[in-house]
């Protein structure tokens, strides 16, 4: 991982982009398409076995740019909260075993029946505080992912890069950073200023495009780079200016992409990445 | 319009909530349900005739809390831009004739084929600068409505109350203010701070709830107050603390609400408003 202009050498394929492939198939796909890194998902790692997954990616010479995902922290005190924290500790251990650059944390939405955003945000901060010692002990960086305000009610009460940074800055930089996902932050008029502020805290970058109009299932309104309205060049310039030297994942949730042959998807991912960011 | 706790005396019904009614029917509905103000839409005003509309609402003793809507400013130089500005000047004249507290401006999304948000935002600022002399001459306040980031690509490139205020502060307070619509701003962690900053600039308040899950058409994911996840009390407290003394519109885009009998809708609007904000 060295700083410099982006090229295929910084590309990582997030497994969600080819979600019908199992871990071994995803690894093979990356190798076949000379994609040097992969973002893994816990369900596929569990299916293949943790040690076997770690061995597979190492044998293939792939870097693990992230493990997706931990988080979903917005529970009142009680069994659900205890269970969420225990699951996140397991996820940290998995990220360590896999050598992942970060464990991506999706904050979680409003607790059922609650309208108290401030309380939900405190629950997120408290949960991260609880996990930091484990992350430090195992050498894993937690990545707080701000989620598009579209998902504030049901998936992520941390909505902007600025708010995610305010949260991350409460903790040591080696333990907590932020995930910059183009889909979640592209609209933000403060993005450039917040990227500038994010120096040393960016632990993962994930890209997909914002497709217009949104499909009926708004979770799936993501497209290949270039298929939507996001201007990636200034965002990447801001990331590089902020000193980000890690991999850049392409992570696309889109039914048509999932229905396409995986080799076609990987080829398009590489082509678009090179054309727009190379 | 006096400051104080909210009650039915501050309620206004936005015509969009009963969009199948024409202007006379909407006016009658407000009178029948003792709703003292109405937010009008230009298409319904045009249908009834501008002078006749103004006469109708005055005869009914209704206050006009807003005229919806002007804006859609994001055009490059050329006929579309000239036409948009001319239409907005007509809208300002209509707002003056109707005695509306504000003309609501929807900024507009990215121009077709463009990914340049900064340019689109400059187009909005330039258009407002162009309209301010007309607004001042006719005594109409322009209300910049920040739109939920969900709509950044296609309806409004001004996404947060903070960004709308940055825009409004470029112009005299008597000419340009901001519209606070709960649906667009409820998620914003900076909302309380921005409401505090908005003193003297809030020209309209519109309320509806954010319903989970969103329907397939995200434009219609709005509900009666209390049917979703928005905590209205702190938002209203912030508005009152910022010195807002105007009417509070209920504006709901929702197919089920539109399919319901208008009298039932008006009764529900009144009840919920009193229960949550009275």
XYZ file of C-alpha atoms in Angstrom:
556
model
C 0.000 0.000 0.000
C 1.770 3.139 -1.180
C 0.418 6.565 -1.959
C 0.192 7.619 -5.563
C -2.254 7.826 -8.432
C -4.843 5.099 -8.358
C -4.601 2.190 -10.706
C -5.646 -1.438 -10.738
C -3.093 -1.893 -7.958
C -5.395 -0.197 -5.458
C -8.588 -1.977 -6.502
C -10.399 -4.330 -4.160
C -13.536 -6.298 -4.932
C -16.071 -6.366 -2.152
C -17.746 -9.762 -2.016
C -21.197 -8.196 -1.929
C -20.718 -7.242 -5.587
C -20.749 -10.938 -6.488
C -22.869 -12.064 -3.625
C -23.890 -15.363 -5.177
C -20.287 -16.599 -5.130
C -18.880 -18.364 -2.117
C -15.558 -17.327 -0.655
C -13.394 -19.653 -2.739
C -15.171 -18.584 -5.922
C -14.733 -14.894 -5.045
C -11.042 -15.415 -4.363
C -10.619 -17.233 -7.687
C -12.469 -14.439 -9.463
C -10.112 -11.800 -8.044
C -7.072 -13.835 -9.042
C -8.455 -14.434 -12.530
C -9.062 -10.713 -13.013
C -5.837 -9.553 -11.331
C -7.697 -7.764 -8.591
C -5.194 -7.671 -5.706
C -7.545 -7.306 -2.730
C -10.930 -8.425 -1.508
C -13.520 -7.171 0.978
C -14.981 -10.156 2.802
C -18.374 -10.750 4.369
C -18.778 -12.637 7.593
C -21.476 -15.008 6.368
C -19.284 -16.233 3.515
C -16.278 -16.515 5.840
C -18.319 -18.542 8.312
C -19.564 -20.798 5.542
C -15.999 -21.544 4.401
C -14.577 -21.626 7.922
C -12.483 -18.836 9.403
C -9.048 -20.491 9.265
C -9.721 -21.951 5.841
C -10.814 -18.516 4.599
C -7.666 -16.880 5.945
C -5.541 -19.606 4.369
C -7.368 -19.302 1.041
C -6.888 -15.556 0.673
C -3.247 -15.775 1.755
C -2.497 -18.611 -0.628
C -4.057 -16.558 -3.423
C -1.876 -13.573 -2.507
C -4.900 -11.379 -1.875
C -4.994 -8.559 0.626
C -8.151 -8.333 2.771
C -9.239 -4.710 2.636
C -12.187 -5.072 4.998
C -14.433 -7.443 6.829
C -18.136 -6.629 6.574
C -19.596 -6.203 9.004
C -20.089 -5.436 12.627
C -22.201 -2.801 14.282
C -26.009 -2.653 14.688
C -25.411 -1.210 18.124
C -28.708 0.501 18.860
C -30.190 -1.644 21.594
C -31.242 -0.616 25.067
C -29.467 -2.377 27.933
C -30.479 -6.015 27.946
C -29.872 -9.297 26.151
C -29.967 -7.824 22.621
C -27.236 -5.367 23.511
C -25.121 -8.030 25.227
C -25.546 -10.287 22.230
C -24.645 -7.513 19.757
C -21.478 -6.684 21.666
C -20.464 -10.343 21.889
C -21.039 -10.742 18.171
C -18.925 -7.679 17.472
C -16.108 -9.083 19.608
C -16.242 -12.238 17.514
C -16.157 -10.097 14.373
C -13.047 -8.286 15.638
C -11.337 -11.610 16.229
C -12.305 -12.726 12.725
C -10.935 -9.499 11.235
C -7.663 -10.091 13.089
C -7.393 -13.675 11.866
C -8.091 -12.565 8.291
C -5.628 -9.679 8.463
C -8.378 -7.292 7.365
C -7.551 -3.582 7.240
C -10.749 -2.825 9.103
C -13.957 -4.192 10.501
C -16.756 -2.142 8.935
C -19.358 -1.032 11.480
C -22.915 -0.230 10.405
C -24.210 1.868 13.314
C -27.789 0.619 13.422
C -31.060 2.545 13.191
C -33.576 3.674 15.756
C -34.388 0.964 18.291
C -37.859 -0.520 17.689
C -40.525 1.844 18.944
C -38.063 4.653 19.634
C -37.900 8.085 18.025
C -34.910 9.239 20.066
C -32.033 9.787 17.647
C -29.789 11.320 20.312
C -30.199 8.239 22.485
C -29.528 5.912 19.551
C -26.355 7.857 18.777
C -25.202 7.552 22.380
C -25.793 3.786 22.160
C -23.444 3.666 19.159
C -20.741 5.653 20.939
C -21.078 3.554 24.084
C -20.829 0.304 22.136
C -17.701 1.435 20.334
C -16.158 2.473 23.655
C -16.923 -1.015 24.899
C -15.211 -2.620 21.885
C -12.095 -0.455 21.661
C -10.007 -2.461 24.163
C -10.680 -5.658 22.216
C -9.837 -3.939 18.942
C -6.600 -2.588 20.398
C -5.607 -5.914 21.887
C -6.147 -7.681 18.551
C -4.773 -4.860 16.388
C -7.991 -4.324 14.422
C -9.221 -0.911 13.361
C -12.944 -0.339 13.661
C -14.439 1.576 10.741
C -17.544 3.640 11.462
C -19.562 3.847 8.274
C -21.772 6.891 7.935
C -24.933 5.780 6.186
C -26.949 7.853 3.717
C -29.699 9.732 5.617
C -32.125 7.577 3.676
C -31.163 4.785 6.101
C -31.202 6.832 9.299
C -34.374 5.244 10.668
C -33.552 1.627 10.015
C -29.810 1.062 9.477
C -27.539 3.877 10.510
C -28.106 6.855 12.779
C -24.669 8.229 11.920
C -25.390 10.025 8.664
C -22.494 12.200 7.556
C -18.742 11.860 7.372
C -18.525 14.792 9.775
C -20.671 13.033 12.360
C -18.707 9.796 11.919
C -15.473 11.707 12.470
C -16.845 13.387 15.595
C -17.493 9.879 16.863
C -14.139 8.436 15.786
C -12.187 11.319 17.326
C -13.424 10.225 20.758
C -11.128 7.191 20.434
C -7.489 6.507 19.551
C -6.752 6.642 15.824
C -5.274 3.144 15.785
C -8.569 1.749 17.093
C -11.352 3.711 15.380
C -11.605 5.288 11.950
C -14.231 5.981 9.321
C -15.403 4.241 6.176
C -15.998 6.481 3.182
C -18.606 4.908 0.913
C -19.421 7.024 -2.121
C -23.070 5.982 -2.079
C -23.561 7.284 1.433
C -21.626 10.554 1.251
C -21.586 11.797 -2.350
C -24.372 14.357 -1.831
C -22.731 16.108 1.120
C -21.766 19.722 0.469
C -19.314 19.429 3.378
C -17.608 16.324 1.956
C -14.379 17.965 0.803
C -13.943 19.789 4.107
C -14.640 16.608 6.072
C -12.244 14.516 3.971
C -9.606 17.105 4.770
C -10.419 16.693 8.453
C -10.305 12.895 8.151
C -6.529 12.611 7.740
C -5.301 9.498 9.530
C -8.809 8.239 10.208
C -9.907 6.793 6.864
C -9.762 3.017 7.211
C -11.779 1.961 4.182
C -13.072 3.369 0.921
C -15.987 1.738 -0.856
C -17.337 2.844 -4.201
C -20.463 2.394 -6.220
C -22.597 4.832 -8.169
C -25.948 6.445 -7.307
C -28.399 5.395 -9.989
C -31.352 7.602 -10.928
C -34.190 6.889 -10.558
C -33.890 4.793 -7.419
C -35.392 1.303 -7.716
C -38.306 0.207 -5.534
C -35.885 -1.401 -3.078
C -33.674 1.545 -2.168
C -31.028 -0.784 -0.763
C -30.322 -1.865 -4.333
C -30.031 1.536 -6.016
C -26.310 1.174 -6.595
C -24.579 0.837 -9.909
C -21.254 0.243 -11.570
C -18.998 3.286 -11.476
C -20.130 5.544 -14.296
C -23.723 4.294 -14.409
C -24.980 7.021 -12.094
C -24.448 10.618 -11.107
C -21.459 10.494 -8.750
C -18.386 12.483 -9.724
C -15.670 10.170 -8.380
C -12.615 12.165 -9.369
C -12.929 14.979 -6.797
C -13.838 12.490 -4.063
C -10.744 10.431 -4.819
C -8.616 13.556 -5.017
C -9.863 14.486 -1.552
C -9.070 11.006 -0.237
C -5.555 11.067 -1.646
C -4.997 14.615 -0.378
C -6.074 13.375 3.066
C -3.294 10.812 2.882
C -5.354 7.698 2.238
C -3.030 4.952 0.990
C -5.255 1.913 1.295
C -7.253 -0.113 -1.154
C -10.422 1.078 -2.800
C -13.277 -1.407 -2.810
C -16.007 -1.584 -5.361
C -19.140 -2.696 -3.525
C -22.355 -2.811 -5.516
C -25.778 -3.865 -4.262
C -27.825 -4.218 -7.418
C -30.045 -7.036 -8.606
C -28.957 -6.734 -12.243
C -25.307 -6.843 -11.256
C -26.003 -9.898 -9.118
C -27.830 -11.550 -12.009
C -24.911 -10.987 -14.400
C -22.123 -13.579 -14.812
C -19.452 -12.909 -12.176
C -16.647 -12.726 -14.735
C -18.514 -10.038 -16.625
C -19.054 -8.135 -13.367
C -15.381 -8.362 -12.405
C -14.300 -7.224 -15.866
C -16.662 -4.234 -15.716
C -15.463 -3.365 -12.204
C -11.843 -3.335 -13.408
C -12.575 -1.399 -16.592
C -14.637 1.294 -14.908
C -12.155 1.657 -12.061
C -9.305 2.137 -14.514
C -11.285 4.501 -16.720
C -12.562 6.703 -13.909
C -9.780 6.467 -11.347
C -6.699 4.927 -12.962
C -49.125 35.297 14.456
C -47.771 35.433 17.985
C -45.157 33.343 19.712
C -46.238 30.828 22.299
C -47.103 27.187 22.626
C -48.494 25.690 19.488
C -52.147 24.953 19.192
C -54.717 24.682 16.435
C -54.212 28.427 16.009
C -50.855 27.845 14.336
C -51.957 24.983 12.089
C -52.006 25.336 8.323
C -53.119 22.712 5.819
C -50.936 22.394 2.769
C -53.075 21.689 -0.270
C -50.848 18.785 -1.300
C -52.263 16.814 1.629
C -55.649 16.816 -0.096
C -54.367 17.061 -3.596
C -57.543 15.836 -5.281
C -59.460 18.876 -4.033
C -59.548 22.064 -6.036
C -58.832 25.388 -4.404
C -62.408 26.193 -3.391
C -62.857 22.720 -1.921
C -59.600 23.024 0.041
C -60.634 26.405 1.395
C -64.016 25.032 2.441
C -62.324 22.075 4.111
C -60.112 24.363 6.195
C -63.086 26.468 7.245
C -65.115 23.367 8.094
C -62.311 22.041 10.304
C -61.365 25.397 11.820
C -57.899 25.319 10.301
C -56.911 28.991 10.101
C -54.327 28.885 7.298
C -53.585 27.136 4.042
C -50.508 26.423 1.923
C -51.440 26.819 -1.730
C -50.097 25.182 -4.884
C -49.676 27.101 -8.088
C -51.469 24.606 -10.316
C -54.623 24.801 -8.195
C -54.369 28.585 -8.022
C -54.016 28.811 -11.792
C -56.991 26.517 -12.260
C -59.191 28.722 -10.065
C -57.693 31.969 -11.339
C -55.234 34.077 -9.338
C -57.561 36.927 -8.334
C -60.422 34.589 -7.634
C -58.125 32.447 -5.465
C -56.944 35.468 -3.502
C -60.540 36.607 -3.048
C -61.659 33.135 -1.987
C -59.080 32.701 0.757
C -59.629 36.250 2.033
C -63.372 35.841 2.112
C -62.909 32.636 4.070
C -60.658 34.427 6.559
C -57.748 32.091 5.824
C -54.130 33.101 6.041
C -51.886 31.875 3.190
C -48.830 30.388 4.852
C -46.997 29.537 1.638
C -47.204 29.252 -2.090
C -45.684 26.057 -3.510
C -43.600 26.310 -5.468
C -40.857 28.013 -7.347
C -37.298 26.940 -7.899
C -35.915 24.188 -10.146
C -33.015 26.481 -10.916
C -30.363 24.090 -12.146
C -30.132 24.900 -15.818
C -27.091 26.008 -17.784
C -27.364 29.380 -19.488
C -29.926 29.165 -22.265
C -33.664 29.056 -22.871
C -34.445 26.632 -20.025
C -32.779 28.937 -17.530
C -34.476 32.040 -18.937
C -37.801 30.254 -18.819
C -37.250 29.039 -15.229
C -36.410 32.542 -14.050
C -39.429 34.039 -15.824
C -41.669 31.409 -14.254
C -40.228 32.171 -10.829
C -40.912 35.873 -11.322
C -44.517 35.008 -12.107
C -44.605 32.854 -8.978
C -43.326 35.763 -6.873
C -46.085 37.974 -8.260
C -48.653 35.291 -7.458
C -47.333 34.964 -3.895
C -47.661 38.736 -3.489
C -51.218 38.758 -4.804
C -52.154 35.896 -2.477
C -50.473 37.478 0.545
C -48.439 34.292 1.063
C -45.836 34.293 3.834
C -43.326 32.792 1.430
C -42.746 31.336 -1.977
C -41.243 27.888 -1.401
C -38.241 27.212 -3.629
C -37.243 23.663 -4.526
C -33.618 24.068 -5.630
C -33.547 21.522 -8.465
C -31.284 18.525 -8.991
C -28.270 17.917 -11.170
C -28.757 19.231 -14.707
C -29.315 16.378 -17.198
C -26.013 14.674 -17.988
C -24.113 16.585 -15.318
C -22.366 15.215 -12.227
C -21.155 18.605 -11.043
C -22.853 19.324 -7.717
C -20.791 22.436 -7.075
C -21.881 23.905 -10.396
C -25.521 23.030 -9.738
C -25.290 24.754 -6.361
C -23.847 27.869 -7.981
C -26.765 27.838 -10.428
C -29.170 27.897 -7.475
C -27.360 30.794 -5.798
C -27.155 32.741 -9.059
C -30.860 32.254 -9.759
C -31.819 33.456 -6.297
C -29.589 36.498 -6.717
C -31.423 37.183 -9.946
C -34.833 36.956 -8.235
C -34.105 38.926 -5.072
C -34.854 42.385 -6.549
C -38.267 41.180 -7.737
C -38.965 39.598 -4.352
C -37.985 42.804 -2.555
C -40.041 44.990 -4.860
C -43.133 42.840 -4.317
C -42.519 42.184 -0.614
C -42.289 38.396 -0.966
C -39.863 36.273 1.016
C -38.237 33.443 -0.894
C -37.956 30.220 1.105
C -35.091 27.899 0.199
C -36.154 24.363 1.020
C -33.348 21.961 1.822
C -34.319 18.599 0.392
C -33.523 15.218 1.935
C -30.240 13.908 0.452
C -32.349 11.170 -1.094
C -33.437 13.812 -3.620
C -30.044 15.394 -4.238
C -29.660 13.975 -7.746
C -33.081 14.800 -9.096
C -34.847 17.482 -7.042
C -32.696 19.455 -4.690
C -28.928 19.916 -4.506
C -29.286 21.886 -1.270
C -29.489 19.080 1.273
C -29.200 20.355 4.821
C -30.599 23.244 6.818
C -27.013 24.401 7.327
C -26.366 24.539 3.593
C -29.689 26.316 2.989
C -28.772 28.896 5.635
C -25.336 29.430 4.087
C -27.200 30.232 0.893
C -29.846 32.425 2.517
C -27.259 34.441 4.457
C -25.887 35.702 1.145
C -29.055 37.769 0.770
C -31.093 40.204 2.894
C -33.268 38.506 5.516
C -36.429 40.188 4.264
C -35.885 38.607 0.829
C -34.543 35.096 1.441
C -35.146 32.592 4.218
C -35.349 28.848 4.681
C -38.154 26.299 4.776
C -37.906 23.682 7.507
C -39.684 20.514 6.406
C -39.499 17.722 8.966
C -39.289 15.049 6.286
C -36.173 16.577 4.791
C -34.240 17.483 7.937
C -35.282 15.156 10.768
C -32.226 12.894 10.452
C -29.653 15.686 10.731
C -27.444 15.500 13.818
C -26.729 19.224 13.333
C -30.420 20.185 13.237
C -30.663 21.773 16.691
C -27.513 23.815 16.115
C -28.720 24.944 12.702
C -32.183 25.886 13.981
C -30.434 28.030 16.554
C -28.477 29.673 13.746
C -31.659 30.157 11.695
C -33.150 32.920 13.843
C -34.932 35.434 11.641
C -34.574 33.282 8.553
C -37.265 30.635 8.978
C -40.069 31.533 6.593
C -42.041 28.289 6.569
C -42.406 25.095 8.562
C -43.874 21.993 6.969
C -44.514 18.763 8.796
C -45.132 15.158 7.933
C -43.721 11.936 9.330
C -41.052 9.590 7.933
C -42.697 6.216 7.481
C -40.677 2.989 7.693
C -40.248 1.106 5.472
C -40.238 3.567 2.590
C -42.724 2.749 -0.176
C -41.559 1.943 -3.704
C -42.124 5.553 -4.734
C -39.917 7.395 -2.257
C -41.693 10.654 -2.982
C -44.720 9.231 -1.209
C -43.085 7.920 1.965
C -44.702 10.526 4.160
C -47.272 9.956 6.807
C -49.582 11.659 9.254
C -47.761 13.010 12.288
C -47.255 10.093 14.635
C -47.309 7.393 11.953
C -43.534 7.370 11.552
C -40.306 7.838 13.455
C -39.907 11.608 13.704
C -39.740 13.130 17.166
C -41.539 16.420 16.523
C -41.369 17.940 19.992
C -37.634 18.794 20.040
C -37.819 20.106 16.467
C -40.704 22.397 17.384
C -38.940 23.469 20.560
C -35.939 24.432 18.441
C -38.152 26.374 16.043
C -39.850 28.270 18.841
C -36.521 28.931 20.564
C -35.271 30.350 17.254
C -38.156 32.813 17.357
C -40.384 31.278 14.713
C -43.857 32.766 15.067
C -45.469 31.669 11.811
C -47.892 28.957 10.891
C -47.001 25.288 10.786
C -48.167 23.439 7.709
C -48.990 19.788 7.532
C -47.976 18.607 4.069
C -48.300 14.902 3.337
C -47.495 13.135 0.082
C -48.968 9.689 0.530
C -51.237 7.662 -1.720
C -53.319 6.277 1.158
C -53.859 9.748 2.556
C -54.875 10.968 -0.890
C -57.279 8.059 -1.258
C -58.970 8.820 2.078
C -61.998 11.147 2.311
C -60.736 14.736 2.694
C -62.768 15.368 5.840
C -61.200 12.350 7.491
C -57.764 13.594 6.473
C -58.411 17.077 7.835
C -59.737 15.678 11.089
C -56.663 13.460 11.475
C -54.357 16.375 10.678
C -55.993 18.480 13.405
C -56.044 15.699 15.976
C -52.419 14.680 15.480
C -51.235 18.273 15.455
C -53.012 18.966 18.741
C -51.832 15.719 20.309
C -48.191 16.066 19.320
C -47.689 19.828 19.270
C -50.645 21.497 20.974
